Coordinates of C-alpha atoms in Angstrom, one line a residue:
Chain K
M1 CA 197.5 128.9 54.4
P2 CA 195.2 127.6 51.7
D3 CA 194.4 129.8 48.7
T4 CA 193.0 133.1 50.0
A5 CA 190.1 133.2 47.6
Y6 CA 189.1 129.7 48.6
A7 CA 189.4 130.5 52.4
V8 CA 187.2 133.6 52.0
G9 CA 184.7 131.7 49.7
A10 CA 184.3 129.0 52.4
V11 CA 183.4 131.7 55.0
L12 CA 180.9 133.3 52.6
V13 CA 179.2 129.9 51.7
A14 CA 179.0 129.1 55.5
A15 CA 177.5 132.6 56.1
A16 CA 175.0 132.4 53.4
V17 CA 173.7 128.9 54.5
T18 CA 173.6 130.0 58.1
W19 CA 171.8 133.3 57.5
A20 CA 169.2 131.5 55.2
L21 CA 168.5 129.0 58.0
R22 CA 168.1 131.8 60.5
A23 CA 166.0 134.1 58.4
L24 CA 163.8 132.1 56.0
P25 CA 161.8 130.2 58.7
F26 CA 160.3 133.5 60.0
A27 CA 158.5 134.0 56.7
A28 CA 157.3 130.3 56.7
L29 CA 156.3 130.2 60.4
A30 CA 154.9 133.7 60.9
P31 CA 151.2 132.7 60.2
L32 CA 151.5 129.9 62.9
R33 CA 152.5 132.3 65.7
A34 CA 148.9 132.8 67.0
S35 CA 148.2 129.0 67.2
G36 CA 148.1 127.4 70.6
T37 CA 150.3 124.6 69.5
V38 CA 153.1 126.9 68.5
Q39 CA 152.8 128.8 71.8
Y40 CA 152.9 125.5 73.6
L41 CA 156.1 124.6 71.7
S42 CA 157.7 128.0 72.1
T43 CA 157.5 128.1 75.9
R44 CA 159.0 124.6 76.2
M45 CA 161.6 124.7 73.5
P46 CA 164.2 127.0 75.0
A47 CA 165.0 124.7 77.9
G48 CA 164.9 121.6 75.7
V49 CA 167.1 123.1 73.0
M50 CA 169.7 124.1 75.6
I51 CA 169.7 120.6 77.2
I52 CA 170.3 119.1 73.8
L53 CA 173.1 121.5 73.1
V54 CA 174.8 120.5 76.4
V55 CA 174.6 116.8 75.5
Y56 CA 176.0 117.7 72.0
C57 CA 179.0 119.5 73.6
L58 CA 179.9 116.7 76.0
P59 CA 182.5 114.3 74.7
D60 CA 181.8 110.6 74.6
L61 CA 181.9 109.6 78.3
S62 CA 183.5 106.3 78.9
V63 CA 183.3 105.0 82.5
T64 CA 186.6 103.2 82.2
E65 CA 188.8 106.2 81.3
A66 CA 190.2 108.7 83.8
R67 CA 189.8 111.7 81.5
T68 CA 186.0 111.3 81.7
V69 CA 186.4 112.8 85.1
A70 CA 187.3 116.3 83.7
P71 CA 184.0 117.2 81.9
L72 CA 181.8 115.5 84.5
A73 CA 183.5 117.4 87.4
A74 CA 183.5 120.6 85.5
L75 CA 179.8 120.1 84.7
A76 CA 179.0 119.4 88.3
V77 CA 180.9 122.5 89.4
T78 CA 179.0 124.6 86.8
V79 CA 175.6 123.3 87.9
G80 CA 176.4 123.6 91.6
L81 CA 177.7 127.1 91.3
H82 CA 174.8 128.2 89.3
L83 CA 172.2 126.7 91.6
W84 CA 174.0 128.3 94.5
R85 CA 174.7 131.8 93.3
R86 CA 172.6 132.2 90.0
N87 CA 175.5 134.2 88.6
A88 CA 176.2 133.1 85.0
L89 CA 179.7 134.6 84.9
L90 CA 180.8 132.8 88.1
S91 CA 179.3 129.5 86.9
I92 CA 181.0 129.6 83.5
L93 CA 184.3 130.8 84.8
G94 CA 184.3 128.2 87.7
G95 CA 183.4 125.3 85.5
T96 CA 185.9 126.2 82.7
A97 CA 188.7 126.8 85.3
V98 CA 188.1 123.3 86.8
H99 CA 188.1 121.8 83.3
V100 CA 191.3 123.6 82.2
L101 CA 193.0 122.6 85.5
L102 CA 192.0 118.9 85.2
T103 CA 192.9 118.5 81.5
S104 CA 196.2 120.5 81.5
V105 CA 197.6 119.8 84.9
V106 CA 196.1 116.8 86.7
L107 CA 195.3 114.5 83.8
A108 CA 197.9 115.8 81.4
Chain J
M1 CA 159.5 151.2 83.8
R2 CA 158.8 154.5 82.2
I3 CA 157.0 154.2 78.9
R4 CA 158.5 156.4 76.2
P5 CA 156.4 157.6 73.3
A6 CA 158.9 156.0 71.0
D7 CA 157.9 152.6 72.3
V8 CA 154.2 153.1 71.9
L9 CA 154.1 154.9 68.6
P10 CA 157.0 153.6 66.7
A11 CA 155.4 154.3 63.3
A12 CA 154.5 157.9 64.1
R13 CA 158.0 159.1 63.4
P14 CA 160.9 158.2 61.1
A15 CA 163.4 156.0 62.7
P16 CA 166.2 158.2 64.1
D17 CA 169.7 157.2 65.1
P18 CA 169.2 154.4 67.6
T19 CA 172.2 155.5 69.6
G20 CA 170.5 158.9 70.2
R21 CA 167.1 157.6 70.9
T22 CA 167.7 154.5 73.1
P23 CA 170.7 154.9 75.3
S24 CA 169.0 153.1 78.2
E25 CA 168.1 150.2 76.0
A26 CA 171.7 150.0 74.9
R27 CA 172.8 149.9 78.6
A28 CA 170.1 147.4 79.6
A29 CA 171.2 145.1 76.6
F30 CA 174.8 145.4 77.7
H31 CA 174.1 144.2 81.2
A32 CA 171.9 141.3 79.8
S33 CA 174.7 140.4 77.4
L34 CA 177.4 140.1 80.0
S35 CA 176.8 136.6 81.1
V36 CA 176.9 135.2 77.6
G37 CA 179.8 137.5 76.8
L38 CA 181.9 135.9 79.5
G39 CA 181.3 132.6 77.9
F40 CA 182.1 134.0 74.4
V41 CA 185.4 135.5 75.3
P42 CA 187.4 132.4 76.3
L43 CA 185.7 130.5 73.5
G44 CA 186.5 133.2 70.9
L45 CA 190.1 133.3 72.2
A46 CA 190.3 129.6 71.8
F47 CA 188.8 129.8 68.3
G48 CA 191.3 132.5 67.2
A49 CA 194.2 130.6 68.7
L50 CA 193.1 127.4 66.9
V51 CA 192.9 129.2 63.6
V52 CA 196.5 130.4 63.8
Q53 CA 197.7 127.0 65.1
S54 CA 196.0 125.4 62.1
G55 CA 198.1 127.4 59.7
L56 CA 195.4 130.0 58.6
D57 CA 196.0 133.8 58.7
W58 CA 194.9 135.8 61.7
W59 CA 192.5 137.9 59.7
W60 CA 190.6 134.8 58.7
A61 CA 189.5 134.3 62.3
G62 CA 188.0 137.8 62.4
L63 CA 186.4 137.3 59.0
S64 CA 184.8 134.0 60.0
A65 CA 183.6 135.4 63.4
A66 CA 182.1 138.5 61.9
V67 CA 180.6 137.1 58.7
A68 CA 179.7 133.5 59.5
F69 CA 179.0 134.1 63.2
G70 CA 178.1 130.5 64.1
G71 CA 180.3 129.5 67.0
S72 CA 180.3 125.8 67.0
F73 CA 180.3 125.5 63.2
E74 CA 183.2 127.9 62.9
F75 CA 185.4 125.4 64.9
L76 CA 184.4 122.8 62.3
L77 CA 185.0 125.2 59.4
I78 CA 188.7 125.5 60.4
G79 CA 189.2 121.8 59.7
L80 CA 187.2 122.0 56.4
V81 CA 189.2 124.9 55.1
V82 CA 192.6 123.4 56.1
A83 CA 191.6 120.3 54.3
A84 CA 190.5 122.4 51.3
A85 CA 187.1 120.7 51.3
P86 CA 184.9 121.5 48.3
L87 CA 182.6 124.5 48.8
A88 CA 179.6 122.2 48.3
S89 CA 180.7 120.1 51.3
V90 CA 181.1 123.3 53.4
A91 CA 177.5 124.2 52.5
V92 CA 176.2 120.8 53.5
A93 CA 178.1 120.8 56.7
A94 CA 176.9 124.3 57.5
F95 CA 173.4 123.2 56.8
M96 CA 173.6 120.1 59.1
V97 CA 175.2 121.9 62.0
N98 CA 173.1 125.0 61.8
V99 CA 169.7 123.6 60.8
R100 CA 168.6 123.8 64.4
H101 CA 168.2 127.6 63.9
V102 CA 165.0 126.8 61.9
F103 CA 163.3 126.1 65.2
Y104 CA 164.3 129.4 66.7
A105 CA 161.8 131.2 64.5
L106 CA 159.0 129.7 66.6
S107 CA 159.8 131.8 69.6
F108 CA 162.4 134.5 68.9
P109 CA 160.7 137.9 69.2
L110 CA 161.6 139.2 65.7
H111 CA 158.2 140.9 65.5
R112 CA 159.4 143.4 68.1
V113 CA 162.4 144.4 66.0
R114 CA 161.5 147.3 63.7
G115 CA 162.6 148.0 60.2
R116 CA 163.9 146.0 57.3
L117 CA 167.6 146.5 58.2
G118 CA 166.9 145.8 61.9
K119 CA 165.1 142.5 61.0
A120 CA 167.8 141.6 58.5
Y121 CA 170.6 142.1 61.1
S122 CA 168.5 140.3 63.9
T123 CA 168.1 137.2 61.8
F124 CA 171.7 137.3 60.7
A125 CA 172.9 137.5 64.3
L126 CA 170.5 134.9 65.6
C127 CA 173.0 132.6 67.3
D128 CA 172.1 130.0 70.0
E129 CA 172.9 132.4 72.8
A130 CA 171.0 135.3 71.4
Y131 CA 168.0 133.0 71.1
A132 CA 168.4 131.8 74.6
L133 CA 168.6 135.3 76.1
A134 CA 165.7 136.7 74.1
S135 CA 163.3 133.8 74.7
T136 CA 163.6 133.8 78.5
E137 CA 160.6 134.9 80.5
R138 CA 162.5 138.0 81.7
A139 CA 163.0 139.1 78.1
R140 CA 159.3 139.1 77.2
S141 CA 159.2 142.8 78.1
W142 CA 162.2 143.7 76.1
P143 CA 161.5 146.2 73.3
G144 CA 163.0 145.6 69.9
P145 CA 166.0 148.0 70.3
R146 CA 167.2 146.0 73.4
V147 CA 167.0 142.7 71.5
L148 CA 169.0 144.3 68.6
W149 CA 171.6 145.8 70.9
M150 CA 172.0 142.5 72.8
Q151 CA 172.7 140.7 69.5
C152 CA 175.1 143.5 68.5
Y153 CA 177.1 143.1 71.7
L154 CA 177.3 139.3 71.3
H155 CA 178.6 139.8 67.7
V156 CA 181.3 142.2 69.0
Y157 CA 182.3 139.9 71.8
W158 CA 182.7 137.0 69.5
T159 CA 184.5 138.9 66.7
G160 CA 186.7 140.8 69.1
S161 CA 187.8 137.8 71.1
A162 CA 188.4 135.7 67.9
L163 CA 190.7 138.4 66.5
T164 CA 192.5 138.7 69.9
G165 CA 192.9 135.0 70.1
A166 CA 194.4 134.9 66.6
L167 CA 196.8 137.7 67.3
L168 CA 197.9 136.3 70.7
G169 CA 197.5 132.7 69.7
S170 CA 201.2 131.9 69.6
L171 CA 201.5 133.2 73.2
I172 CA 199.2 130.6 74.7
P173 CA 201.3 127.6 75.8
E174 CA 200.2 124.4 74.0
S175 CA 200.0 122.7 77.4
V176 CA 196.9 124.8 78.3
T177 CA 193.9 122.7 77.2
G178 CA 190.3 122.4 78.0
L179 CA 189.2 126.0 77.4
D180 CA 186.5 124.6 75.0
F181 CA 184.5 123.7 78.1
A182 CA 183.4 127.3 78.2
L183 CA 180.8 126.5 75.5
T184 CA 179.4 123.5 77.5
A185 CA 179.3 125.7 80.7
L186 CA 177.5 128.4 78.8
F187 CA 174.8 126.1 77.5
T188 CA 174.5 124.5 80.9
V189 CA 173.8 127.9 82.5
L190 CA 171.3 128.8 79.8
A191 CA 169.6 125.5 80.3
L192 CA 169.3 126.0 84.0
D193 CA 167.8 129.4 83.6
A194 CA 165.4 128.2 81.0
L195 CA 164.4 125.3 83.3
R196 CA 163.5 127.7 86.0
D197 CA 161.0 129.4 83.6
L198 CA 159.3 126.0 83.1
R199 CA 158.1 126.0 86.8
G200 CA 158.4 122.3 87.5
D201 CA 157.4 121.0 84.1
L202 CA 159.6 117.9 84.5
P203 CA 158.6 116.0 81.4
T204 CA 160.0 118.7 79.0
P205 CA 163.7 118.4 80.1
L206 CA 163.4 114.6 80.4
L207 CA 162.0 114.4 76.8
A208 CA 164.9 116.7 75.6
A209 CA 167.5 114.6 77.4
V210 CA 166.1 111.4 76.0
S211 CA 165.9 112.8 72.5
A212 CA 169.5 114.0 72.7
L213 CA 170.8 110.6 73.9
V214 CA 168.8 108.6 71.4
A215 CA 170.0 110.9 68.5
R216 CA 173.6 110.6 69.8
M217 CA 173.5 106.8 70.0
L218 CA 171.6 106.2 66.7
F219 CA 172.7 109.1 64.5
P220 CA 176.0 110.5 65.9
E221 CA 176.8 112.3 62.6
Q222 CA 173.4 114.2 62.5
M223 CA 173.0 114.3 66.2
L224 CA 171.7 117.9 66.5
L225 CA 169.2 117.7 63.6
V226 CA 167.8 114.3 64.8
A227 CA 167.6 115.5 68.4
F228 CA 165.8 118.7 67.6
G229 CA 163.4 117.0 65.2
L230 CA 162.7 114.2 67.7
F231 CA 162.2 116.6 70.6
T232 CA 159.8 118.7 68.6
A233 CA 157.8 115.7 67.4
V234 CA 157.5 114.3 71.0
L235 CA 156.5 117.7 72.4
L236 CA 153.8 118.0 69.6
A237 CA 152.5 114.5 70.4
R238 CA 152.4 115.3 74.1
H239 CA 150.5 118.5 73.4
L240 CA 148.0 116.7 71.1
M241 CA 147.4 114.0 73.6
T242 CA 146.7 116.3 76.5
T243 CA 144.4 118.6 74.5
T244 CA 142.3 115.8 72.9
G245 CA 142.1 114.1 76.3
R246 CA 140.3 117.0 77.9
P247 CA 138.8 119.1 75.1
D248 CA 136.2 121.0 77.2
R249 CA 138.8 122.3 79.6
A250 CA 141.1 123.6 76.9

């Protein structure tokens, strides 16, 4: 365990930066809310932001390596389950279970 | 839905205890939060377990989850703290990973959340998943208390599962791997739901995917920042082109 004061300080610094990034833009962007351009952006951004986060989460996929199968299969199961049942719990649990099985048993 | 006077005339009375006034909002928020909650729990458990496996104390997992509350950055923070990185580096890393939150102010319904304290908490707890849940088409009718309750539940799920994971961390066999996919699955589900709200607007997801891939190939270190910036710029350009192309029909 590193020095306790340092470990707590690191959390506080991270929290301060994160909160500032979450709170300050509301003051800066509030006057823009009524604009058509901002409304255009705000209806399209949620889907785009989530797609970018999915790509961010996926590891580097190399076609030649067997372990690439795990995230791709898990992703396919998640998407398939969600299109089929539209049940977020089922989709997340199903995809994660496939990933855990593949990485800890099949490809271990 | 029944319209209560409290929703219509919020300024007419002093803010009473939200638990006494809005039990149905708390319940509705709980149901809405469950899908994300189920993604948070395995991830939080994994985060807590990783904290203890890295040699940090169990309480640090709870402190980080409750106070920093930025899932993906907290995984990164473990490594930084173990390596005793300077606090300035921690600040820069937190900025780079979390700067995407700047974009959330464009569409998160903070204007519906009442009171200084409520707004302060709502911005503090504005994680990716809270943003995704609150900016869906379904959520456009949510009153402020429901948004706040939903965020509060997400905060509790994350902190509770991080602490549990830290306390039980030693019990999880090291051979069990791959739990981290829960985060990917969660974003995938949120993306599919958001895509449905777009009603066949195919260019938007394509532009997002291309922005993400370009950012990943050219700037892997700052992938999120570059991808969000690029995506916003391309969307803006597309909007300007379509509006100037047919100005009289705007």
